[in-house]
Each structure stands twice: as C-alpha cells, then as structure tokens.
CSV table of C-alpha atoms in Angstrom, one decimal:
chain,number,residue,atom,x,y,z
A,959,MET,CA,-1.2,-17.9,-31.7
A,960,ASP,CA,-3.6,-20.4,-30.1
A,961,HIS,CA,-7.3,-19.9,-29.3
A,962,ILE,CA,-6.6,-19.4,-25.5
A,963,THR,CA,-4.2,-16.5,-26.2
A,964,ILE,CA,-6.6,-14.8,-28.6
A,965,LEU,CA,-9.4,-15.1,-26.0
A,966,MET,CA,-7.1,-13.6,-23.3
A,967,LEU,CA,-6.2,-10.7,-25.7
A,968,PHE,CA,-9.9,-10.0,-26.3
A,969,LEU,CA,-10.6,-10.1,-22.6
A,970,PHE,CA,-7.7,-7.7,-21.9
A,971,ALA,CA,-9.1,-5.2,-24.4
A,972,ILE,CA,-12.6,-5.4,-22.8
A,973,VAL,CA,-11.2,-4.9,-19.3
A,974,ALA,CA,-9.1,-2.0,-20.5
A,975,PHE,CA,-12.2,-0.4,-22.2
A,976,LEU,CA,-14.4,-0.7,-19.1
A,977,TYR,CA,-11.8,0.4,-16.5
A,978,SER,CA,-10.4,3.3,-18.5
A,979,SER,CA,-14.0,4.6,-18.9
A,980,VAL,CA,-13.9,5.4,-15.1
A,981,GLY,CA,-10.2,6.5,-15.0
A,982,HIS,CA,-8.7,3.2,-14.0
A,983,GLY,CA,-5.9,1.2,-15.6
A,984,GLY,CA,-7.5,-2.2,-15.2
A,985,ALA,CA,-4.6,-4.1,-13.4
A,986,SER,CA,-7.0,-6.0,-11.1
A,987,GLY,CA,-8.9,-7.2,-14.1
A,988,TYR,CA,-5.7,-8.2,-16.0
A,989,LEU,CA,-4.5,-10.0,-12.9
A,990,ALA,CA,-7.8,-11.8,-12.6
A,991,ILE,CA,-7.6,-13.0,-16.2
A,992,MET,CA,-4.0,-14.2,-15.7
A,993,ALA,CA,-4.9,-15.9,-12.4
A,994,LEU,CA,-7.6,-17.9,-14.2
A,995,ALA,CA,-5.0,-18.8,-16.9
A,996,GLY,CA,-2.5,-20.1,-14.2
A,997,ILE,CA,0.2,-17.6,-14.9
A,998,ALA,CA,3.0,-17.3,-12.3
A,999,PRO,CA,2.6,-14.3,-9.9
A,1000,ILE,CA,6.0,-12.7,-10.9
A,1001,MET,CA,4.9,-12.6,-14.5
A,1002,MET,CA,1.4,-11.4,-13.5
A,1003,LYS,CA,2.6,-8.4,-11.6
A,1004,GLN,CA,5.0,-7.1,-14.2
A,1005,SER,CA,2.6,-7.7,-17.1
A,1006,ALA,CA,-0.3,-6.0,-15.3
A,1007,LEU,CA,1.8,-3.0,-14.4
A,1008,VAL,CA,3.0,-2.6,-18.0
A,1009,MET,CA,-0.5,-2.8,-19.4
A,1010,ASN,CA,-1.6,-0.4,-16.6
A,1011,LEU,CA,0.9,2.2,-17.7
A,1012,ALA,CA,-0.5,2.3,-21.3
A,1013,VAL,CA,-4.2,2.3,-20.4
A,1014,SER,CA,-4.0,4.8,-17.5
A,1015,LEU,CA,-2.0,7.2,-19.6
A,1016,PHE,CA,-4.6,7.3,-22.4
A,1017,SER,CA,-7.3,7.4,-19.8
A,1018,PHE,CA,-5.7,10.4,-18.2
A,1019,ILE,CA,-5.3,12.2,-21.5
A,1020,GLY,CA,-9.0,11.7,-22.3
A,1021,PHE,CA,-10.1,13.2,-19.0
A,1022,TYR,CA,-7.5,15.9,-19.1
A,1023,ARG,CA,-8.7,17.1,-22.5
A,1024,ALA,CA,-12.2,17.1,-21.1
A,1025,GLY,CA,-11.1,19.6,-18.5
A,1026,ALA,CA,-11.6,17.2,-15.5
A,1027,PHE,CA,-8.1,17.2,-14.1
A,1028,LYS,CA,-7.2,19.4,-11.1
A,1029,LEU,CA,-3.6,19.3,-9.9
A,1030,LYS,CA,-4.4,20.3,-6.3
A,1031,LEU,CA,-6.5,17.1,-6.0
A,1032,PHE,CA,-3.6,14.9,-7.2
A,1033,LEU,CA,-0.6,16.3,-5.4
A,1034,PRO,CA,-1.5,15.3,-1.8
A,1035,PHE,CA,-1.7,11.6,-2.8
A,1036,MET,CA,1.2,11.5,-5.2
A,1037,LEU,CA,3.8,12.9,-2.8
A,1038,ALA,CA,3.9,9.7,-0.6
A,1039,SER,CA,2.5,7.2,-3.1
A,1040,ILE,CA,5.5,7.2,-5.6
A,1041,PRO,CA,8.2,6.2,-3.1
A,1042,MET,CA,5.9,3.7,-1.3
A,1043,ALA,CA,5.0,2.1,-4.6
A,1044,TYR,CA,8.7,1.7,-5.4
A,1045,LEU,CA,9.2,0.2,-1.9
A,1046,GLY,CA,6.3,-2.2,-2.5
A,1047,GLY,CA,7.8,-3.2,-5.8
A,1048,THR,CA,11.0,-4.3,-4.2
A,1049,MET,CA,9.2,-6.5,-1.6
A,1050,SER,CA,8.2,-10.2,-2.0
A,1051,LEU,CA,5.3,-12.2,-0.8
A,1052,SER,CA,4.7,-15.9,-0.9
A,1053,ASP,CA,2.4,-17.0,-3.7
A,1054,SER,CA,-0.4,-18.0,-1.2
A,1055,ILE,CA,-0.4,-14.6,0.6
A,1056,TYR,CA,-0.1,-12.7,-2.7
A,1057,LYS,CA,-3.2,-14.5,-4.1
A,1058,LYS,CA,-5.2,-13.8,-1.0
A,1059,ILE,CA,-4.4,-10.0,-1.0
A,1060,LEU,CA,-5.0,-9.9,-4.7
A,1061,ALA,CA,-8.4,-11.5,-4.2
A,1062,VAL,CA,-9.4,-8.8,-1.7
A,1063,CYS,CA,-8.3,-6.1,-4.2
A,1064,ILE,CA,-10.4,-7.8,-7.0
A,1065,PHE,CA,-13.5,-7.8,-4.7
A,1066,VAL,CA,-12.9,-4.1,-4.0
A,1067,SER,CA,-12.8,-3.4,-7.8
A,1068,ILE,CA,-16.1,-5.4,-8.2
A,1069,ILE,CA,-17.8,-3.0,-5.7
A,1070,ARG,CA,-16.4,-0.1,-7.7
A,1071,LEU,CA,-17.7,-1.5,-10.9
A,1072,VAL,CA,-21.2,-2.5,-9.7
A,1073,PHE,CA,-22.1,0.4,-7.4
A,1074,GLN,CA,-22.1,3.7,-9.2
A,1075,PHE,CA,-21.5,6.8,-7.2
A,1076,GLU,CA,-23.5,10.0,-7.8
A,1077,ASP,CA,-22.1,13.5,-7.8
A,1078,SER,CA,-22.9,15.4,-4.6
A,1079,GLU,CA,-24.5,18.8,-5.1
A,1080,LYS,CA,-22.4,20.0,-2.1
A,1081,PRO,CA,-19.0,21.6,-2.8
A,1082,ASN,CA,-15.9,19.5,-2.5
A,1083,ARG,CA,-14.1,19.3,0.9
A,1084,GLU,CA,-10.5,20.3,1.1
A,1085,ILE,CA,-8.1,17.3,1.3
A,1086,PRO,CA,-6.0,17.6,4.5
A,1087,LEU,CA,-2.4,17.1,3.7
A,1088,TRP,CA,-1.9,14.4,6.4
A,1089,ALA,CA,-4.9,12.5,4.9
A,1090,GLY,CA,-3.5,12.7,1.4
A,1091,LEU,CA,0.0,11.5,2.5
A,1092,VAL,CA,-1.3,8.6,4.7
A,1093,SER,CA,-3.8,7.3,2.2
A,1094,GLY,CA,-1.5,7.9,-0.8
A,1095,GLY,CA,1.4,6.2,0.9
A,1096,SER,CA,-0.7,3.2,2.0
A,1097,ILE,CA,-2.3,2.7,-1.4
A,1098,GLY,CA,1.1,3.1,-3.1
A,1099,LEU,CA,2.7,0.4,-1.0
A,1100,ILE,CA,-0.2,-2.0,-1.8
A,1101,SER,CA,0.1,-1.1,-5.5
A,1102,GLY,CA,3.8,-1.9,-5.8
A,1103,LEU,CA,3.4,-5.0,-3.7
A,1104,ILE,CA,0.5,-6.5,-5.6
A,1105,GLY,CA,1.0,-5.1,-9.1
A,1106,ILE,CA,-1.9,-2.7,-9.4
A,1107,GLY,CA,-2.1,1.1,-9.7
A,1108,GLY,CA,-4.3,1.7,-6.7
A,1109,GLY,CA,-7.1,3.6,-8.5
A,1110,ILE,CA,-9.7,1.0,-7.3
A,1111,ILE,CA,-8.9,2.1,-3.7
A,1112,LEU,CA,-8.3,5.8,-4.3
A,1113,SER,CA,-11.4,6.7,-6.3
A,1114,PRO,CA,-14.0,5.3,-3.8
A,1115,LEU,CA,-12.1,7.0,-1.0
A,1116,MET,CA,-12.2,10.4,-2.8
A,1117,LEU,CA,-15.9,10.1,-3.6
A,1118,LEU,CA,-16.9,8.9,-0.2
A,1119,MET,CA,-14.9,11.7,1.5
A,1120,ARG,CA,-16.4,14.2,-1.0
A,1121,TRP,CA,-12.9,15.4,-2.0
A,1122,ALA,CA,-13.8,15.5,-5.7
A,1123,LYS,CA,-16.6,15.0,-8.3
A,1124,LEU,CA,-16.9,11.9,-10.4
A,1125,ARG,CA,-15.0,13.1,-13.5
A,1126,GLU,CA,-12.4,14.9,-11.3
A,1127,THR,CA,-11.9,11.6,-9.4
A,1128,ALA,CA,-11.5,9.7,-12.6
A,1129,ALA,CA,-8.8,12.1,-13.9
A,1130,VAL,CA,-6.9,12.0,-10.7
A,1131,SER,CA,-7.1,8.2,-10.4
A,1132,ALA,CA,-5.8,7.8,-13.9
A,1133,LEU,CA,-2.6,9.8,-13.3
A,1134,PHE,CA,-2.2,8.3,-9.8
A,1135,ILE,CA,-2.4,4.8,-11.4
A,1136,PHE,CA,0.2,5.8,-14.0
A,1137,VAL,CA,2.8,7.1,-11.6
A,1138,ASN,CA,2.3,4.3,-9.1
A,1139,SER,CA,2.5,1.7,-11.8
A,1140,LEU,CA,5.7,3.2,-13.1
A,1141,SER,CA,7.3,3.4,-9.7
A,1142,GLY,CA,6.2,-0.1,-8.7
A,1143,PHE,CA,7.3,-1.6,-12.0
A,1144,TYR,CA,10.8,0.0,-11.6
A,1145,GLY,CA,11.1,-1.5,-8.1
A,1146,GLN,CA,10.1,-4.9,-9.4
A,1147,VAL,CA,12.5,-4.8,-12.3
A,1148,GLN,CA,15.4,-3.8,-10.0
A,1149,LYS,CA,14.6,-6.8,-7.8
A,1150,ASN,CA,13.6,-9.5,-10.2
A,1151,GLY,CA,14.7,-8.4,-13.7
A,1152,PHE,CA,12.3,-7.7,-16.6
A,1153,TYR,CA,10.1,-10.4,-18.2
A,1154,LEU,CA,8.8,-9.4,-21.6
A,1155,THR,CA,7.2,-12.1,-23.7
A,1156,GLN,CA,5.8,-11.9,-27.2
A,1157,ASP,CA,2.3,-12.5,-25.8
A,1158,LEU,CA,2.8,-9.6,-23.4
A,1159,GLN,CA,3.6,-7.4,-26.4
A,1160,PHE,CA,0.3,-8.4,-28.1
A,1161,ALA,CA,-1.5,-7.8,-24.8
A,1162,ILE,CA,-0.1,-4.3,-24.5
A,1163,VAL,CA,-1.5,-3.5,-28.0
A,1164,ALA,CA,-4.9,-5.0,-27.1
A,1165,THR,CA,-5.1,-2.9,-23.9
A,1166,ILE,CA,-4.0,0.3,-25.6
A,1167,ILE,CA,-6.9,-0.1,-28.1
A,1168,GLY,CA,-9.4,-0.8,-25.4
A,1169,GLY,CA,-8.0,2.0,-23.2
A,1170,ILE,CA,-8.2,4.6,-25.9
A,1171,LEU,CA,-11.8,3.8,-26.7
A,1172,GLY,CA,-12.8,3.5,-23.0
A,1173,SER,CA,-11.2,6.9,-22.1
A,1174,TYR,CA,-13.0,8.6,-25.0
A,1175,PHE,CA,-16.4,7.2,-24.2
A,1176,GLY,CA,-15.9,7.5,-20.4
A,1177,SER,CA,-14.9,11.2,-20.6
A,1178,HIS,CA,-18.1,11.8,-22.7
A,1179,LYS,CA,-20.4,10.1,-20.1
A,1180,PHE,CA,-20.9,6.8,-22.0
A,1181,LYS,CA,-22.7,4.3,-19.9
A,1182,THR,CA,-21.7,0.6,-20.0
A,1183,LYS,CA,-23.8,-0.7,-17.1
A,1184,THR,CA,-24.6,-4.2,-18.5
A,1185,LEU,CA,-21.0,-4.8,-19.5
A,1186,ARG,CA,-19.8,-3.7,-16.0
A,1187,TYR,CA,-22.1,-6.3,-14.4
A,1188,LEU,CA,-20.7,-9.0,-16.8
A,1189,LEU,CA,-17.1,-8.0,-15.9
A,1190,ALA,CA,-18.0,-8.1,-12.2
A,1191,VAL,CA,-19.2,-11.7,-12.6
A,1192,GLY,CA,-15.9,-12.7,-14.2
A,1193,LEU,CA,-13.9,-10.9,-11.6
A,1194,THR,CA,-15.9,-12.7,-8.9
A,1195,ILE,CA,-15.0,-16.1,-10.3
A,1196,ALA,CA,-11.3,-15.1,-10.5
A,1197,GLY,CA,-11.4,-13.8,-6.9
A,1198,LEU,CA,-13.0,-17.0,-5.6
A,1199,LYS,CA,-10.4,-19.0,-7.5
A,1200,LEU,CA,-7.6,-17.1,-5.8
A,1201,LEU,CA,-9.1,-17.5,-2.3
A,1202,LEU,CA,-9.9,-21.2,-2.7
A,1203,THR,CA,-6.8,-22.5,-4.4
C-alpha cells in the first residue's frame, strides 16, 4: 500500500467522523477526495455509496439509541426517495456534467458544515405529505444520479422549514441517506456492474471506524468546529477543481 492510498484512507476516516457526527454519510466528502485523486466517475459513485451505507447505518444507530429518531418525520420523504434514487442510479451523465453537479453538491455540504443551525424554541411544524413526497423524490433522484445519500440537502431543508429539531434531523437524515444509498447503488450495479477493489475494501473499514466514533460523539453533542472548518477548506479546493477542469 503506497503513501497516497494511506493518506486517502486517513482522509476517508476523518470525513466519516465529521459527517456522521451530524447524521450524514459523507459521500460528498468521499467524492471530493476521489476527485482530487483523479478516480473515474463510475468508480467514484459506487465507492462513495458503499462507504455511505456503512457510515450512515452506524450514524443512525447512534442517534436512534439516543432517542432522537421519529418515524413520522422520516416516512414522508422516504416514500418517494427510494424509487427515485433507484431511477437516478440507472441514469448516466457525461463526465463533464457529472463533475459540475457534484461540485454544486459539495458546495452545499460546505455550507452545512460551516454554518451551524440552532434549535428553534417554537414547536415543530407538521410536514405536508405533498412537500415530503416532492422534496424526497427530488433529493432521491439527485442522490442516485450523483452517488450521494442526499442528507446534505435534506437536513438544511428540514431545519429551515422547522420540521424537526437538530438531533431529530440528524437521525432522519442518517436513515434517509442509508435507504437512498442502497437504492441508488442497486440501480447503478444493475446498469454498470459492480466494481470492488482492494483499496475500496480498506476504505470501507476506515470509514466504518470514523463513522462509529463520529456517531457516538455527535449524538452526545460533541463539538468539532475547527475540524469542520478545515474540512470545508478541503472540500472547497475539490469543488473548484471539479468546476475548473
């Protein structure tokens, strides 16, 4: 194993730790790292979704055990997101368009990392069924198409609309990411086959370790503000690289 691979595994673990601490799987971060390393998009999408599955599952378990998960907040989004994520996974984009859309998703994740939302003292609003279906389906389609779980889009939406509190949002996002990643991955495998390399196996282990630690500290209100800013800088570099190349 060369030094570059070891560095990537370390970065994958750090990304998994930070993202899982807020209920995310980290796909946008993994994709950013792989983009900087020049990995082909088809490998990027499948690898990110596999790592997403592991990290989001452990993240969800952590927040669920902390009593933050509410099924009624999850169902309106899940109903449309699963089939649309599968549909997105069966669709193809040119490398150029894929990189541009991915860059936008990365910049959205940067905003989510840097700007911390505060819990509103007001009670949660009810989620209209039509709003859950439309937003869940739209995010699911993007998730399968790009190779992310969609939590970086869903969680700010839930908080801005006051549909859930911070920890409730993290729990819902984690499970939302898991089901979308699984559905999108299945669609991609059906269309393109499965690419599993030895390096990916090591990457999965690294992200699981980071994800377990992140979900534990995140569910217990551990603050990693400085590390989030550092990650945001790295993601910015990757996003600019995708836009300019």
